[in-house]
Short mmCIF file of C-alpha atoms and ligand atoms in Angstrom, two decimals:
data_model
loop_
_atom_site.label_atom_id
_atom_site.label_comp_id
_atom_site.label_asym_id
_atom_site.label_seq_id
_atom_site.Cartn_x
_atom_site.Cartn_y
_atom_site.Cartn_z
CA MET A 1 -28.77 7.18 -12.83
CA GLU A 2 -28.73 3.64 -12.13
CA ARG A 3 -30.65 2.43 -15.37
CA ALA A 4 -28.65 5.44 -17.72
CA LEU A 5 -25.38 4.42 -16.13
CA TYR A 6 -25.34 0.87 -15.40
CA GLY A 7 -29.15 -0.96 -16.88
CA PRO A 8 -28.96 -2.67 -19.94
CA GLY A 9 -27.68 0.04 -22.39
CA GLY A 10 -26.57 1.97 -20.02
CA PHE A 11 -23.69 4.54 -20.71
CA TYR A 12 -20.88 2.57 -18.43
CA ARG A 13 -22.00 -0.81 -19.66
CA ARG A 14 -21.09 0.86 -23.82
CA GLU A 15 -18.74 3.73 -23.42
CA LEU A 16 -14.89 3.78 -22.52
CA PRO A 17 -14.00 6.61 -20.04
CA ARG A 18 -11.34 7.93 -21.51
CA ASN A 19 -13.12 8.49 -24.39
CA HIS A 20 -15.38 11.08 -23.26
CA PHE A 21 -13.63 12.02 -20.13
CA SER A 22 -9.56 12.15 -18.75
CA THR A 23 -8.72 11.39 -15.26
CA SER A 24 -6.10 10.81 -12.97
CA ALA A 25 -5.88 6.83 -13.11
CA GLN A 26 -5.33 7.42 -16.99
CA THR A 27 -1.81 8.97 -16.35
CA PRO A 28 1.54 7.03 -16.21
CA VAL A 29 3.13 9.65 -13.90
CA PHE A 30 -0.16 9.20 -11.80
CA ALA A 31 0.48 5.33 -11.65
CA GLU A 32 4.15 5.99 -10.66
CA ALA A 33 2.50 7.43 -7.21
CA VAL A 34 0.82 4.87 -5.99
CA ALA A 35 3.49 2.81 -6.83
CA ARG A 36 5.23 4.74 -3.54
CA LEU A 37 1.90 4.90 -1.68
CA ALA A 38 1.76 1.31 -2.24
CA GLY A 39 5.60 0.20 -1.66
CA GLU A 40 4.59 2.60 1.82
CA VAL A 41 1.43 0.75 2.69
CA ASP A 42 3.95 -2.64 2.10
CA GLU A 43 6.45 -1.48 4.58
CA ALA A 44 3.34 -0.72 6.93
CA LEU A 45 2.23 -4.41 6.93
CA GLY A 46 5.68 -5.55 7.49
CA ARG A 47 6.27 -7.33 3.66
CA PRO A 48 3.82 -10.01 3.52
CA ALA A 49 3.68 -13.07 1.43
CA THR A 50 1.79 -11.48 -1.20
CA PHE A 51 0.23 -7.74 -1.41
CA ASP A 52 -2.75 -7.03 -2.90
CA VAL A 53 -3.45 -4.01 -5.33
CA VAL A 54 -7.19 -3.42 -5.95
CA ASP A 55 -8.68 -1.07 -7.90
CA VAL A 56 -12.48 -1.23 -8.11
CA GLY A 57 -14.75 0.69 -11.19
CA ALA A 58 -11.31 0.09 -12.97
CA GLY A 59 -12.52 1.18 -16.36
CA ASN A 60 -10.67 0.05 -19.17
CA GLY A 61 -7.63 -1.33 -16.63
CA GLU A 62 -4.89 2.15 -17.22
CA LEU A 63 -3.49 2.42 -13.80
CA LEU A 64 -3.16 -1.42 -13.25
CA GLY A 65 -1.51 -1.99 -16.61
CA HIS A 66 0.71 1.11 -15.51
CA LEU A 67 0.94 -0.82 -12.13
CA ALA A 68 2.11 -4.45 -13.64
CA SER A 69 5.31 -2.85 -15.00
CA LEU A 70 6.27 -1.00 -11.61
CA LEU A 71 5.41 -3.71 -8.96
CA ASP A 72 7.04 -6.70 -8.26
CA GLU A 73 5.57 -9.94 -8.60
CA ARG A 74 4.49 -10.18 -5.09
CA ALA A 75 2.30 -7.85 -6.07
CA HIS A 76 -1.46 -9.12 -6.79
CA LEU A 77 -3.38 -6.74 -8.68
CA THR A 78 -7.66 -6.90 -9.42
CA ALA A 79 -9.63 -5.14 -11.33
CA VAL A 80 -13.34 -4.91 -10.08
CA GLU A 81 -15.33 -3.80 -12.97
CA LEU A 82 -18.27 -4.19 -14.66
CA ARG A 83 -16.80 -4.00 -18.05
CA PRO A 84 -14.93 -7.02 -19.45
CA LYS A 85 -11.39 -7.33 -19.39
CA PRO A 86 -9.86 -5.70 -21.81
CA LYS A 87 -7.43 -8.08 -24.16
CA ASP A 88 -4.18 -6.11 -24.24
CA LEU A 89 -3.71 -5.30 -20.33
CA PRO A 90 -1.44 -7.70 -19.00
CA GLN A 91 -2.26 -11.54 -17.59
CA ARG A 92 -1.58 -11.11 -14.03
CA ILE A 93 -4.48 -8.63 -14.04
CA SER A 94 -7.03 -10.52 -13.14
CA TRP A 95 -10.45 -8.92 -14.04
CA ARG A 96 -13.76 -9.47 -10.99
CA ALA A 97 -17.31 -7.70 -10.98
CA ASP A 98 -17.44 -7.80 -6.77
CA VAL A 99 -15.34 -6.18 -4.50
CA PRO A 100 -13.36 -8.81 -2.70
CA SER A 101 -12.88 -9.69 0.58
CA GLY A 102 -9.99 -10.85 3.29
CA VAL A 103 -7.67 -8.01 0.78
CA THR A 104 -4.21 -7.38 2.45
CA GLY A 105 -2.88 -4.43 0.98
CA LEU A 106 -4.47 -1.26 -1.38
CA VAL A 107 -8.28 -0.73 -2.02
CA ILE A 108 -8.32 2.38 -4.58
CA ALA A 109 -11.22 4.02 -6.63
CA CYS A 110 -10.42 6.85 -8.93
CA GLU A 111 -13.90 8.54 -9.65
CA LEU A 112 -15.75 6.21 -8.89
CA LEU A 113 -18.03 7.35 -5.31
CA ASP A 114 -19.69 10.52 -8.20
CA ASN A 115 -20.84 7.69 -10.36
CA VAL A 116 -22.43 5.81 -7.26
CA PRO A 117 -26.19 6.79 -8.03
CA CYS A 118 -27.57 9.06 -5.19
CA ASP A 119 -31.09 10.76 -4.98
CA ALA A 120 -31.44 14.78 -5.94
CA ALA A 121 -33.32 16.58 -3.53
CA VAL A 122 -34.91 19.57 -3.92
CA VAL A 123 -37.30 22.61 -1.86
CA ASP A 124 -40.39 22.65 -3.49
CA GLY A 125 -42.35 26.03 -4.17
CA GLU A 126 -44.40 25.31 -0.12
CA GLY A 127 -41.08 25.14 1.28
CA GLU A 128 -41.25 21.33 1.16
CA VAL A 129 -38.05 18.99 0.41
CA ARG A 130 -39.33 16.66 -2.12
CA TYR A 131 -37.13 13.52 -4.15
CA GLU A 132 -36.56 15.66 -7.39
CA GLU A 133 -37.64 13.52 -10.53
CA VAL A 134 -36.19 13.37 -13.89
CA ASP A 135 -37.70 12.74 -17.16
CA GLU A 136 -36.03 10.56 -20.20
CA VAL A 137 -35.60 13.90 -21.81
CA GLY A 138 -34.55 15.91 -18.12
CA THR A 139 -37.01 17.47 -17.40
CA THR A 140 -37.31 17.92 -14.00
CA ARG A 141 -40.16 18.09 -11.08
CA PRO A 142 -40.54 17.53 -7.24
CA GLY A 143 -41.19 14.72 -6.82
CA ASP A 144 -42.76 12.42 -3.45
CA PRO A 145 -41.44 13.90 -0.06
CA ILE A 146 -38.57 12.93 1.37
CA GLU A 147 -37.98 9.97 3.67
CA ASP A 148 -36.65 10.07 7.14
CA ALA A 149 -33.37 8.36 6.60
CA ASP A 150 -32.69 10.95 4.07
CA ALA A 151 -34.49 13.62 5.82
CA LYS A 152 -31.45 12.73 8.06
CA TRP A 153 -27.95 12.44 6.03
CA LEU A 154 -29.46 16.03 5.03
CA ALA A 155 -30.39 17.79 8.22
CA GLU A 156 -26.79 16.72 9.31
CA TRP A 157 -24.74 17.00 6.05
CA TRP A 158 -26.80 18.90 3.39
CA PRO A 159 -29.56 21.07 4.83
CA ILE A 160 -31.87 23.14 2.65
CA HIS A 161 -34.28 25.16 3.54
CA GLN A 162 -34.86 28.52 0.76
CA VAL A 163 -37.13 27.55 -2.09
CA GLY A 164 -35.26 25.75 -5.33
CA GLU A 165 -32.67 24.64 -3.16
CA ARG A 166 -31.42 21.59 -4.50
CA ALA A 167 -29.10 18.74 -2.90
CA GLU A 168 -27.41 15.73 -3.48
CA ILE A 169 -28.22 13.11 -0.72
CA GLY A 170 -24.79 10.86 -0.75
CA ARG A 171 -25.92 7.80 1.48
CA PRO A 172 -25.13 5.37 -1.10
CA ARG A 173 -21.68 7.13 -1.53
CA GLU A 174 -21.27 6.22 2.31
CA ALA A 175 -22.65 3.05 1.91
CA LYS A 176 -20.12 1.99 -1.20
CA TRP A 177 -17.16 3.66 0.93
CA ARG A 178 -18.13 1.21 4.04
CA GLU A 179 -18.28 -1.70 1.85
CA LEU A 180 -14.78 -0.90 0.41
CA ALA A 181 -13.36 -0.27 4.07
CA GLU A 182 -14.89 -3.94 5.14
CA CYS A 183 -13.08 -6.18 2.30
CA ILE A 184 -9.57 -4.44 4.18
CA ASP A 185 -7.79 -7.44 6.08
CA ALA A 186 -4.78 -4.63 6.77
CA GLY A 187 -4.19 -2.43 4.46
CA THR A 188 -5.69 1.50 3.34
CA VAL A 189 -8.44 1.72 1.38
CA LEU A 190 -8.51 4.67 -0.76
CA ALA A 191 -11.48 6.86 -2.98
CA ILE A 192 -9.78 9.38 -5.16
CA ASP A 193 -13.26 12.01 -6.35
CA TYR A 194 -14.33 15.03 -6.90
CA GLY A 195 -15.83 16.62 -3.21
CA HIS A 196 -17.26 19.23 -1.18
CA THR A 197 -17.04 19.86 2.04
CA ARG A 198 -19.98 21.52 4.09
CA ALA A 199 -18.52 24.77 3.95
CA ASP A 200 -18.95 25.56 -0.38
CA ARG A 201 -21.91 23.33 -1.00
CA PRO A 202 -23.81 24.34 -4.06
CA GLU A 203 -26.51 25.80 -4.12
CA THR A 204 -28.16 23.73 -6.49
CA GLY A 205 -26.45 21.26 -6.82
CA THR A 206 -23.54 19.58 -9.24
CA ILE A 207 -25.54 16.80 -11.09
CA VAL A 208 -24.04 16.81 -14.90
CA GLY A 209 -23.99 15.00 -17.75
CA PHE A 210 -19.90 14.24 -19.70
CA ARG A 211 -20.31 13.35 -23.46
CA ASP A 212 -17.81 13.45 -25.47
CA GLY A 213 -14.93 15.31 -23.18
CA ARG A 214 -17.17 17.83 -22.43
CA GLY A 215 -20.21 18.92 -20.20
CA VAL A 216 -24.16 18.15 -20.98
CA GLY A 217 -27.39 17.75 -19.39
CA PRO A 218 -27.93 14.83 -16.80
CA VAL A 219 -30.45 13.34 -19.10
CA PRO A 220 -31.14 9.85 -18.00
CA ASP A 221 -31.08 8.35 -21.73
CA GLY A 222 -27.84 6.34 -21.47
CA THR A 223 -25.66 8.55 -24.25
CA CYS A 224 -23.97 10.54 -21.38
CA ASP A 225 -22.21 9.88 -18.66
CA ILE A 226 -23.82 11.20 -15.30
CA THR A 227 -22.01 12.41 -11.55
CA ALA A 228 -22.23 14.35 -9.04
CA HIS A 229 -19.74 15.53 -6.57
CA VAL A 230 -19.21 13.56 -3.39
CA ALA A 231 -20.17 14.65 0.08
CA VAL A 232 -16.77 14.63 1.36
CA ASP A 233 -16.79 15.01 5.24
CA ALA A 234 -20.26 13.02 5.34
CA ILE A 235 -17.94 9.64 3.78
CA PRO A 236 -16.84 7.80 7.71
CA CYS A 237 -12.84 8.10 6.27
CA ASP A 238 -9.81 8.63 8.60
CA ARG A 239 -8.59 11.12 6.58
CA ALA A 240 -9.37 13.61 3.70
CA ARG A 241 -7.00 15.99 1.60
CA THR A 242 -6.56 16.98 -1.75
CA GLN A 243 -4.98 15.12 -4.26
CA ARG A 244 -2.37 18.19 -4.57
CA GLU A 245 -1.26 17.61 -0.49
CA ALA A 246 -1.18 14.05 -1.11
CA LEU A 247 0.70 13.69 -4.98
CA ARG A 248 3.12 16.75 -2.86
CA GLU A 249 3.65 14.58 -0.05
CA LEU A 250 4.45 11.39 -2.43
CA GLY A 251 6.99 13.04 -4.17
CA LEU A 252 5.34 14.96 -6.96
CA PRO A 253 5.49 17.32 -8.54
CA ILE A 254 8.46 16.57 -10.79
CA ASP A 255 10.67 19.77 -11.95
CA ARG A 256 10.91 20.56 -15.43
CA PRO A 257 14.16 19.65 -17.36
CA PRO A 258 16.75 22.17 -17.76
CA LEU A 259 16.41 23.19 -21.20
CA ALA A 260 20.04 22.46 -21.79
CA ARG A 261 19.20 18.33 -21.77
CA ALA A 262 16.96 19.44 -25.29
CA TYR A 263 20.61 20.08 -27.16
CA ARG A 264 22.43 16.98 -25.25
CA ASP A 265 19.16 14.40 -24.99
CA PRO A 266 16.44 15.46 -26.75
CA THR A 267 14.47 12.07 -26.96
CA GLY A 268 14.94 12.25 -23.17
CA TYR A 269 14.40 15.76 -22.45
CA ALA A 270 10.80 15.37 -24.40
CA VAL A 271 10.40 12.06 -22.31
CA GLU A 272 11.09 14.22 -19.07
CA LEU A 273 9.03 16.98 -20.22
CA ALA A 274 5.97 15.46 -21.08
CA ARG A 275 6.53 13.85 -17.38
CA ALA A 276 6.66 16.99 -16.08
CA SER A 277 3.51 18.17 -17.80
CA ALA A 278 1.81 15.99 -16.74
CA SER A 279 3.04 15.95 -13.26
CA ALA A 280 1.52 19.63 -13.38
CA ARG A 281 -2.24 18.71 -14.66
CA LEU A 282 -2.12 15.95 -11.70
CA THR A 283 -1.37 18.72 -8.99
CA ASP A 284 -2.99 21.51 -10.69
CA ARG A 285 -5.22 23.80 -7.93
CA SER A 286 -8.37 24.39 -9.93
CA GLY A 287 -8.43 20.87 -11.73
CA LEU A 288 -7.25 17.72 -11.35
CA GLY A 289 -5.50 18.35 -7.94
CA ALA A 290 -8.29 19.62 -6.32
CA HIS A 291 -9.88 15.89 -6.50
CA TRP A 292 -10.41 14.51 -2.53
CA TRP A 293 -7.98 11.48 -1.86
CA MET A 294 -10.33 9.99 1.36
CA SER A 295 -8.18 6.99 2.85
CA THR A 296 -8.52 4.84 5.89
CA SER A 297 -5.77 3.10 6.99
CA LYS A 298 -5.88 -0.88 8.92
CA PRO A 299 -3.01 -1.86 10.69
CA GLY A 300 -1.79 -5.68 9.97
CA GLY A 301 0.15 -7.82 12.54
CA ARG A 302 3.28 -8.02 11.96
C1 LIG B 401 -16.16 7.48 -14.07
S1 LIG B 401 -15.01 5.72 -14.02
C2 LIG B 401 -13.31 5.75 -13.93
C3 LIG B 401 -12.44 4.78 -14.05
C4 LIG B 401 -10.87 4.59 -13.86
N1 LIG B 401 -10.94 4.29 -11.99
C5 LIG B 401 -10.59 5.94 -14.20
O1 LIG B 401 -9.88 6.80 -13.18
O2 LIG B 401 -10.24 6.45 -15.01
C6 LIG B 401 -15.96 4.97 -12.98
C7 LIG B 401 -15.70 3.43 -13.26
O3 LIG B 401 -16.58 2.99 -12.41
C8 LIG B 401 -17.12 1.67 -12.92
N2 LIG B 401 -18.35 1.18 -12.04
C9 LIG B 401 -19.55 1.60 -11.64
N3 LIG B 401 -19.76 1.18 -9.70
C10 LIG B 401 -18.84 -0.06 -10.26
C11 LIG B 401 -19.34 -1.15 -9.22
N4 LIG B 401 -20.56 -1.55 -8.65
N5 LIG B 401 -18.25 -2.16 -9.50
C12 LIG B 401 -18.05 -2.01 -10.40
N6 LIG B 401 -17.13 -1.16 -11.12
C13 LIG B 401 -18.24 0.22 -11.10
C14 LIG B 401 -17.60 1.89 -14.39
O4 LIG B 401 -18.13 0.61 -15.35
C15 LIG B 401 -16.91 3.28 -14.63
O5 LIG B 401 -15.70 2.24 -15.35
#
């Protein structure tokens, strides 16, 4: 997964996420909600002289691009991304490959954790839990027995016993979360992602590939995205809620405009209708609305 996504010629070294799948962060209305959240965090910190907004795994920078027109100059906007900075992004957005330290403000990571490479485990024919190996055409087989730290994680978060049962070992996602949480001096860290909790873990795991907008086999040859849902309850955050709940609290969804407006102001009506449609998509219970918002806040010294 590491090599296929981030190694030389890997999927994310070449491809733009938006050409293969759509995410909340690509949607302008989502940025409006994030701007409101940034405002709340800023208020809670007592409106410091500079307020950082750091987007980790920023893709093509769409979210920060939208935020640049919503937040005042006091907001320092930083993308953390392995890809180069797109040429058309506003100058005020800085771009770097590593997570900064000493952040005061909001750190956000949309659909990053599901792309943090993780190992899969499978119960073999003898009932032993082993790592699952995969070859370059996607054929899998049981490999070495699971090491202690991973066995401990599985026992606590995703126990598997029946022959053929699979699990994805979430330790690297926890480690990435801790790295994000540690980079803030004061403020809020928020990761948004697909996920499951112990009550609804899928029996055969979730690893899947994506290419050109469609689910494909997770073949690790660099031609597709490879993703696995996040074990949300294993992430040591203070709060986890669905995107639907979170966006409602922040003032979405946006209502459909009254039809009468279409006669008075057809352009305005079309714009508002597009916003309402985007907002409905972001809060759809069976789609993006089911994503998890995992967050932790550190108070600032006022
Ligand atoms: C699924 S895309 C999400 C892009 C964007 N946040 C969105 O929601 O549309 C994941 C992005 O995370 C980036 N990424 C993965 N691991 C990273 C790391 N360790 N540091 C910086 N960026 C990383 C990838 O290059 C990719 O652009």
